[in-house]
Every structure is written in C-alpha cells, then in structure tokens.
Amino acid sequence: MRVLWRYKQWQGVLRPSTWSWLAWTGLVSLVLNVFWIVFSIVRRPQPTVFDRYTKLHSLPLVDEQSLTDPHPLDGHGNVIATSFFTDEFATAIAALGHSLNRVNTTARRLAMYIPEQVSPRGLCIASATGFQPYAVQRISPPNGGAGIFPHFVDQFTKLRIWELGEAGARGVVYLDADTLALRNFDELFALPFGLAAAPDVYTNKAWGVSFNAGVLFLRPSARVFRELVAAIETAPYWRHEAEQALLNAFFAAEVVKLPYAYNANLAIKAYSRKVWEGIKREIRVVHYTMVKPFTRDNKNYALVPMDELEANARRRSAEEGGIFVEEMEIWAQTWHETYKLHGEKLRHCLTLSNKPGHREA
C-alpha cells in the first residue's frame, strides 16, 4: 500500500487526509440514508378505505326480497344500465350494446344521460343497438368539483342507478361506457346482496382492497340513494376519484367482491400478465381503462368520427408498449360489426343536431 501511494504521489496525487476520509464516509452515509428514506416511502403500504373507516349506514347486508324470487334470471326487473354525460361516449355505448346482443343477455337496458349535456345525435347513436335512453338530473360534485379529476366531475350522477327502481328494476348490472361484454353474465342477477364489485387494480400499487366502480351489481333502493347523496359532502373519501371513492367508503365493509373476470380492467394486464392469462378464458366484461379505443387520447377525450373508429382503435394499440393490441383489436372488430349491422340507423343519427340540450321537433 505504501509503495502504491508513493507511486500516486509521483503522479501528483496526495495521500488523503483523515478529514477527507471522514468527508467521504459522511457523504456515503448521507446517500445511504436518503436511499433508505426513499425506499421506505415507495414501499410503504398504500392507505386503504379501512384506514379511516367510518360506519356510514345501517343498511341490511342481504336483500330479503330477492331470496323469495323463484326465477331471478328472468323477468322485466333485471336491468343492464350504463351512463354517458357527453357525446364523446355515444359510439362506445353503441359498441357496448352490440356486444350485449352477441352474448344474448336477457336483461333490459337503460342508458342514463343528462339532457342538457347530450345532443340528439349523441342520444340517437347511443340507443342504436338496444339501450333505451333514460334522462336523469345531474348531481353536482362537492365543493364545486375542486380536487376532482376533470373527467370525473359528472360522475356523482351515476349514483342515480340506485333510483332505477322507479323504472321497475329489481336488480341492476351497471357497466361503464368504456366496457365490452365478452360473455354472458346474467348469473349476477341471482345475487341477494346490495352491492357486488370486482377489486380495483392500479399499475403502481399492489393488489388492493378497494373496488372498481366500472362494473357493479346492485339492488336499487331509494333509501340507499338518499344516504349516498347525503354522504357526498360529509363522508371521508379521496375526492379526486369522485363517486368511486365515495362508494368504497360507503360500502367498504359490505361490498361483495366479484372475480376479476367480471371487470377485466386493462390495468390487470399491465400489472401482471400471468393474472391476465389466468382469467382470460373466463372474462365476462373487459374494461378499457388505460387506453380507450374510441377517443383520440386520454387527455381531452376528443370525439372520433364513426368512420375512423376502427383505425383509431388500432392506432392506439401501440400505446403502453403495445401490450393491449389484442384487446384493442377486439374493440375494433366489435365496432366493425356494429356499423355493419346498424349502419343505416347510425348514418341517420348524423343528420340530427349535435348541439347539447337541443331537442328535435
């Protein structure tokens, strides 16, 4: 070692002093501590709805009336509902409706919409494949929408699915507009519970306890609706996720968890290819969360003309590293069939006004 340092001194490098060694030791220690702090923050378990759980209702867990129904899969009382609050989602609902035709569901279909925000053209397109338009009044978000993601400011209106008993519904399967039915799921109407939903998945988190509100089974109830609306301003929930966070807080301890196959959120595939392959053959509903085949991008949800939708879905399949090519092709083919079978009606829709709130004479 002494010979080595003499060689270094000959090159002009001085032997490090005790202070320089202390400085290096301190720097290394600081770096290690910073790394440990960052690692601890990243690896810290994510907060859940149970971390600040509050009992928000005293509703019964089981719907007693449903237990007396000898034929729960039949009848006018079974409803598949969706919602759209701007024209941008009208073509998605048309595609969803066609996918429901393919799987031979026996349930009625209702598409909730806000009359002031949807045009005659959008309403016509959304109802072209089997959904019956169902006008509802908008439910305003808390605090004027402060802290809520812009795309979610109308989503509290979705709570009106609990009012569908007024339309004769006994059991409701709710589907977001950005879903497609791949297999029949009428068996859900036999559930005797107030709410059932599949667990949510985020690409930056481990498997969690919260549920995704894009696919729900529920028993309509005026009482539940009143209590949900009353909780909008007061319940402890993360406002940025709007009605989904509220529902998770409200039903945290009572929701019945469905298998992932009933809400095959694309985030599942992004997080674990193995899980996706494991559920693939049983998927009832695919949920286009991360990439929406019917919008230009995920920022403004810009309207895509009907004759460009197939190409748009295939173009967007390149996003997220191209991992959703198969799922985007499924949507593209579904739209191709939709337009082939219902093209005459859809083309007629284009002759109607695209002004939101306008009503044709």
Coordinates of C-alpha atoms in Angstrom, one line a residue:
M1 CA 0.0 0.0 0.0
R2 CA 2.9 2.4 0.9
V3 CA 4.5 1.7 -2.5
L4 CA 1.2 2.4 -4.2
W5 CA 0.8 5.8 -2.5
R6 CA 4.4 6.7 -3.4
Y7 CA 3.5 5.9 -7.0
K8 CA 0.4 8.1 -6.7
Q9 CA 2.4 10.9 -5.1
W10 CA 4.8 10.7 -8.0
Q11 CA 1.8 11.2 -10.3
G12 CA 0.8 14.3 -8.3
V13 CA -1.9 12.6 -6.1
L14 CA -1.5 13.3 -2.4
R15 CA -2.3 10.8 0.3
P16 CA -5.9 11.5 1.5
S17 CA -6.0 13.2 4.9
T18 CA -8.1 11.9 7.8
W19 CA -10.6 14.7 7.1
S20 CA -11.1 13.7 3.5
W21 CA -11.8 10.1 4.6
L22 CA -14.3 11.5 7.1
A23 CA -15.9 13.6 4.4
W24 CA -16.3 10.6 2.1
T25 CA -17.7 8.4 4.9
G26 CA -20.2 11.1 5.7
L27 CA -21.2 11.5 2.1
V28 CA -21.7 7.7 1.7
S29 CA -23.7 7.7 4.9
L30 CA -25.9 10.5 3.7
V31 CA -26.5 8.8 0.4
L32 CA -27.5 5.5 2.0
N33 CA -29.8 7.3 4.4
V34 CA -31.5 9.2 1.6
F35 CA -31.9 5.9 -0.3
W36 CA -33.4 4.2 2.7
I37 CA -35.9 7.0 3.3
V38 CA -37.0 7.0 -0.4
F39 CA -37.2 3.2 -0.4
S40 CA -39.3 3.2 2.7
I41 CA -41.7 5.8 1.3
V42 CA -42.1 3.9 -2.0
R43 CA -42.5 0.5 -0.3
R44 CA -44.9 1.9 2.4
P45 CA -48.3 0.2 2.2
Q46 CA -50.8 2.3 0.4
P47 CA -53.7 3.7 2.6
T48 CA -57.0 1.9 2.2
V49 CA -60.6 2.7 2.9
F50 CA -60.3 0.9 6.2
D51 CA -57.5 3.2 7.5
R52 CA -60.1 5.9 8.1
Y53 CA -63.2 3.7 8.1
T54 CA -66.5 5.3 9.3
K55 CA -69.8 3.5 9.5
L56 CA -71.9 5.5 7.1
H57 CA -75.2 3.5 7.1
S58 CA -77.2 0.7 8.8
L59 CA -78.4 -1.0 5.6
P60 CA -79.1 -4.7 5.6
L61 CA -76.4 -6.9 4.1
V62 CA -78.9 -9.2 2.3
D63 CA -81.8 -8.2 0.1
E64 CA -84.5 -10.4 1.6
Q65 CA -87.0 -9.8 -1.2
S66 CA -84.6 -11.3 -3.8
L67 CA -84.4 -14.6 -1.7
T68 CA -88.1 -15.2 -2.5
D69 CA -87.8 -14.8 -6.2
P70 CA -88.1 -18.3 -7.7
H71 CA -86.7 -17.2 -11.1
P72 CA -84.1 -14.5 -10.5
L73 CA -82.6 -14.7 -14.0
D74 CA -85.9 -14.0 -15.8
G75 CA -88.2 -11.1 -15.8
H76 CA -88.6 -7.4 -16.5
G77 CA -86.9 -6.4 -13.3
N78 CA -83.3 -7.3 -14.5
V79 CA -81.6 -4.2 -16.0
I80 CA -78.2 -3.5 -17.5
A81 CA -77.5 0.2 -17.1
T82 CA -74.8 2.5 -18.4
S83 CA -74.3 6.2 -18.4
F84 CA -72.9 8.9 -20.6
F85 CA -72.8 12.6 -20.0
T86 CA -71.2 13.9 -23.2
D87 CA -71.5 12.9 -26.9
E88 CA -67.9 11.6 -26.9
F89 CA -69.1 8.3 -25.3
A90 CA -72.1 7.7 -27.5
T91 CA -70.3 5.4 -30.0
A92 CA -68.8 3.4 -27.1
I93 CA -72.3 2.7 -25.8
A94 CA -73.4 1.6 -29.3
A95 CA -70.5 -0.8 -29.4
L96 CA -71.3 -2.0 -25.8
G97 CA -74.9 -2.6 -26.8
H98 CA -73.8 -4.7 -29.8
S99 CA -71.6 -6.8 -27.5
L100 CA -74.5 -7.4 -25.2
N101 CA -76.5 -8.6 -28.2
R102 CA -73.8 -11.1 -29.0
V103 CA -73.8 -12.6 -25.5
N104 CA -77.6 -13.0 -25.5
T105 CA -78.3 -11.3 -22.2
T106 CA -82.0 -11.4 -21.3
A107 CA -82.0 -8.1 -19.3
R108 CA -83.5 -4.8 -20.3
R109 CA -81.0 -1.9 -21.0
L110 CA -81.1 1.7 -19.9
A111 CA -78.6 4.4 -20.7
M112 CA -78.7 7.2 -18.2
Y113 CA -77.9 10.7 -19.7
I114 CA -78.0 14.3 -18.7
P115 CA -80.4 16.1 -21.2
E116 CA -78.6 19.4 -21.0
Q117 CA -75.2 17.8 -21.9
V118 CA -76.1 15.3 -24.6
S119 CA -77.2 16.2 -28.2
P120 CA -80.0 14.5 -30.2
R121 CA -77.2 13.0 -32.4
G122 CA -75.4 11.5 -29.4
L123 CA -78.6 10.1 -28.0
C124 CA -79.5 8.5 -31.3
I125 CA -76.1 6.8 -31.6
A126 CA -76.1 5.5 -28.0
S127 CA -79.5 4.0 -28.5
A128 CA -78.9 2.4 -31.9
T129 CA -78.1 -1.1 -30.6
G130 CA -80.6 -1.7 -27.8
F131 CA -80.1 0.8 -25.0
Q132 CA -83.2 2.8 -24.0
P133 CA -82.4 6.4 -23.2
Y134 CA -83.1 7.3 -19.6
A135 CA -82.9 11.0 -18.7
V136 CA -81.6 11.9 -15.2
Q137 CA -80.8 15.1 -13.4
R138 CA -77.1 15.9 -12.8
I139 CA -75.8 15.5 -9.3
S140 CA -73.2 18.2 -8.6
P141 CA -69.8 17.3 -7.2
P142 CA -68.8 18.5 -3.7
N143 CA -67.0 21.9 -3.4
G144 CA -67.9 22.8 -6.9
G145 CA -65.6 20.0 -8.2
A146 CA -62.5 21.2 -6.5
G147 CA -59.9 18.4 -6.2
I148 CA -61.7 16.1 -8.6
F149 CA -60.2 14.9 -11.8
P150 CA -61.8 16.9 -14.7
H151 CA -63.1 13.7 -16.4
F152 CA -65.0 12.7 -13.2
V153 CA -66.9 15.9 -12.3
D154 CA -70.2 14.5 -13.6
Q155 CA -69.7 11.0 -12.2
F156 CA -71.7 11.6 -9.0
T157 CA -74.7 11.5 -11.3
K158 CA -74.0 7.8 -11.7
L159 CA -75.4 7.3 -8.1
R160 CA -78.9 7.6 -9.7
I161 CA -78.6 3.9 -10.6
W162 CA -79.9 3.3 -7.1
E163 CA -83.1 5.2 -8.3
L164 CA -83.8 2.7 -11.1
G165 CA -86.4 1.0 -9.0
E166 CA -88.6 3.8 -10.3
A167 CA -88.1 2.2 -13.8
G168 CA -89.1 -1.2 -12.5
A169 CA -85.6 -2.5 -11.9
R170 CA -85.1 -5.2 -9.1
G171 CA -81.5 -5.9 -9.9
V172 CA -79.0 -3.8 -11.9
V173 CA -75.7 -4.6 -13.6
Y174 CA -74.1 -1.3 -14.2
L175 CA -71.4 -1.1 -16.9
D176 CA -69.2 2.0 -17.7
A177 CA -69.4 3.1 -21.3
D178 CA -65.7 2.0 -21.8
T179 CA -66.5 -1.7 -21.4
L180 CA -67.4 -4.6 -23.7
A181 CA -69.3 -7.8 -22.8
L182 CA -67.4 -10.9 -24.0
R183 CA -69.5 -13.5 -22.2
N184 CA -73.0 -13.7 -20.7
F185 CA -73.1 -12.6 -17.0
D186 CA -76.8 -12.9 -16.3
E187 CA -75.9 -15.1 -13.3
L188 CA -75.2 -11.8 -11.4
F189 CA -79.0 -11.2 -11.1
A190 CA -79.3 -14.1 -8.7
L191 CA -77.1 -12.4 -6.1
P192 CA -79.0 -11.5 -3.0
F193 CA -76.7 -8.7 -1.9
G194 CA -77.0 -5.0 -2.0
L195 CA -73.7 -4.4 -3.9
A196 CA -71.1 -6.5 -5.6
A197 CA -68.0 -5.3 -7.5
A198 CA -64.6 -6.5 -8.6
P199 CA -61.4 -5.4 -6.8
D200 CA -59.6 -2.4 -8.4
V201 CA -56.1 -2.6 -9.8
Y202 CA -53.5 0.1 -10.3
T203 CA -50.3 -0.3 -12.2
N204 CA -48.3 1.4 -9.4
K205 CA -49.8 -0.5 -6.5
A206 CA -50.1 -4.0 -5.2
W207 CA -53.4 -5.8 -5.3
G208 CA -55.7 -3.7 -3.1
V209 CA -58.9 -3.9 -1.1
S210 CA -60.9 -1.2 -2.9
F211 CA -63.2 -2.0 -5.7
N212 CA -63.6 -0.5 -9.2
A213 CA -67.0 1.1 -9.9
G214 CA -66.9 0.5 -13.7
V215 CA -68.9 -2.8 -13.3
L216 CA -71.4 -3.1 -10.4
F217 CA -74.2 -5.3 -9.4
L218 CA -76.7 -3.6 -7.1
R219 CA -80.2 -3.7 -5.7
P220 CA -81.9 -0.4 -6.4
S221 CA -83.1 1.4 -3.2
A222 CA -84.4 4.9 -2.7
R223 CA -83.1 4.8 0.9
V224 CA -79.6 3.9 -0.3
F225 CA -79.7 6.7 -2.9
R226 CA -80.7 9.3 -0.3
E227 CA -78.0 8.2 2.1
L228 CA -75.4 8.2 -0.6
V229 CA -76.3 11.7 -1.8
A230 CA -76.2 12.9 1.9
A231 CA -72.7 11.5 2.2
I232 CA -71.2 13.3 -0.8
E233 CA -70.2 16.3 1.3
T234 CA -69.5 14.7 4.6
A235 CA -68.0 11.2 4.1
P236 CA -64.3 10.7 4.5
Y237 CA -63.1 9.7 1.0
W238 CA -60.5 10.8 -1.6
R239 CA -62.4 13.4 -3.6
H240 CA -60.2 13.1 -6.8
E241 CA -61.8 9.7 -7.6
A242 CA -65.3 11.1 -7.2
E243 CA -68.2 8.6 -6.9
Q244 CA -65.9 5.5 -6.9
A245 CA -64.1 6.7 -3.8
L246 CA -67.4 7.6 -2.2
L247 CA -68.8 4.1 -2.9
N248 CA -65.7 2.5 -1.5
A249 CA -66.1 4.5 1.7
F250 CA -69.8 3.9 2.0
F251 CA -69.8 0.1 1.2
A252 CA -66.3 -0.7 2.5
A253 CA -67.2 -3.5 4.8
E254 CA -70.3 -4.7 3.0
V255 CA -69.4 -5.0 -0.7
V256 CA -69.3 -8.5 -2.1
K257 CA -66.2 -8.9 -4.2
L258 CA -66.6 -10.4 -7.7
P259 CA -63.9 -12.3 -9.6
Y260 CA -61.7 -10.1 -11.8
A261 CA -63.3 -11.8 -14.8
Y262 CA -66.4 -9.6 -14.3
N263 CA -64.3 -6.4 -14.6
A264 CA -61.2 -7.2 -16.6
N265 CA -59.6 -3.8 -16.1
L266 CA -56.7 -3.4 -18.6
A267 CA -54.5 -2.4 -15.6
I268 CA -54.6 -6.1 -14.6
K269 CA -52.7 -7.0 -17.7
A270 CA -50.3 -4.1 -17.3
Y271 CA -49.6 -5.2 -13.7
S272 CA -49.5 -8.9 -14.2
R273 CA -49.5 -10.8 -17.5
K274 CA -49.8 -14.1 -15.6
V275 CA -53.1 -13.0 -13.8
W276 CA -54.5 -11.8 -17.1
E277 CA -53.7 -15.1 -18.9
G278 CA -55.2 -16.9 -15.9
I279 CA -58.6 -15.1 -16.2
K280 CA -58.6 -14.6 -20.0
R281 CA -60.9 -17.6 -20.9
E282 CA -63.5 -16.5 -18.3
I283 CA -63.6 -12.8 -18.9
R284 CA -67.2 -11.6 -18.9
V285 CA -66.5 -7.8 -19.3
V286 CA -63.3 -6.1 -20.5
H287 CA -62.8 -2.6 -19.1
Y288 CA -60.8 -0.2 -21.3
T289 CA -59.3 1.9 -18.5
M290 CA -55.8 2.7 -19.6
V291 CA -56.4 3.1 -23.3
K292 CA -59.8 4.0 -24.7
P293 CA -60.2 2.8 -28.3
F294 CA -62.9 5.4 -29.1
T295 CA -61.1 8.6 -28.1
R296 CA -58.1 10.4 -29.7
D297 CA -56.1 10.3 -26.5
N298 CA -56.6 10.1 -22.7
K299 CA -56.4 13.9 -22.2
N300 CA -59.4 15.5 -23.8
Y301 CA -61.5 12.5 -24.9
A302 CA -61.9 14.2 -28.3
L303 CA -64.7 12.8 -30.5
V304 CA -63.6 10.4 -33.2
P305 CA -65.8 10.2 -36.3
M306 CA -67.6 6.8 -36.8
D307 CA -65.8 6.0 -40.0
E308 CA -62.4 6.4 -38.2
L309 CA -63.1 4.4 -35.1
E310 CA -61.6 1.1 -36.3
A311 CA -58.4 2.7 -37.4
N312 CA -58.3 4.8 -34.2
A313 CA -58.5 1.7 -32.0
R314 CA -55.7 0.0 -33.9
R315 CA -53.6 3.2 -33.8
R316 CA -54.0 3.4 -30.1
S317 CA -53.0 -0.2 -29.7
A318 CA -49.4 0.9 -30.0
E319 CA -49.7 2.8 -26.7
E320 CA -48.4 1.4 -23.4
G321 CA -45.7 -0.5 -25.2
G322 CA -48.3 -2.3 -27.4
I323 CA -49.4 -4.7 -24.6
F324 CA -53.1 -4.2 -25.4
V325 CA -53.0 -5.0 -29.2
E326 CA -55.4 -8.0 -28.7
E327 CA -57.9 -6.1 -26.6
M328 CA -57.9 -3.1 -28.9
E329 CA -58.5 -5.4 -31.9
I330 CA -61.5 -6.9 -30.1
W331 CA -63.0 -3.4 -29.8
A332 CA -62.2 -2.6 -33.4
Q333 CA -63.9 -5.8 -34.6
T334 CA -66.9 -5.1 -32.4
W335 CA -67.3 -1.7 -33.9
H336 CA -66.9 -3.1 -37.4
E337 CA -69.8 -5.5 -36.7
T338 CA -71.8 -2.7 -35.0
Y339 CA -71.6 -0.5 -38.0
K340 CA -72.2 -3.3 -40.5
L341 CA -75.5 -4.3 -38.7
H342 CA -76.7 -0.9 -37.6
G343 CA -75.1 1.4 -40.1
E344 CA -78.3 2.7 -41.6
K345 CA -79.6 3.9 -38.2
L346 CA -76.2 5.3 -37.3
R347 CA -75.9 7.3 -40.5
H348 CA -79.4 8.7 -39.9
C349 CA -78.2 9.8 -36.5
L350 CA -75.6 12.0 -38.2
T351 CA -78.4 14.1 -39.7
L352 CA -79.6 15.1 -36.3
S353 CA -78.4 18.1 -34.3
N354 CA -75.1 17.8 -32.4
K355 CA -76.0 20.7 -30.1
P356 CA -76.1 19.5 -26.4
G357 CA -79.5 20.1 -24.9
H358 CA -81.3 20.6 -28.2
R359 CA -84.4 18.6 -28.9
E360 CA -85.5 17.7 -32.4
A361 CA -89.0 18.8 -33.4

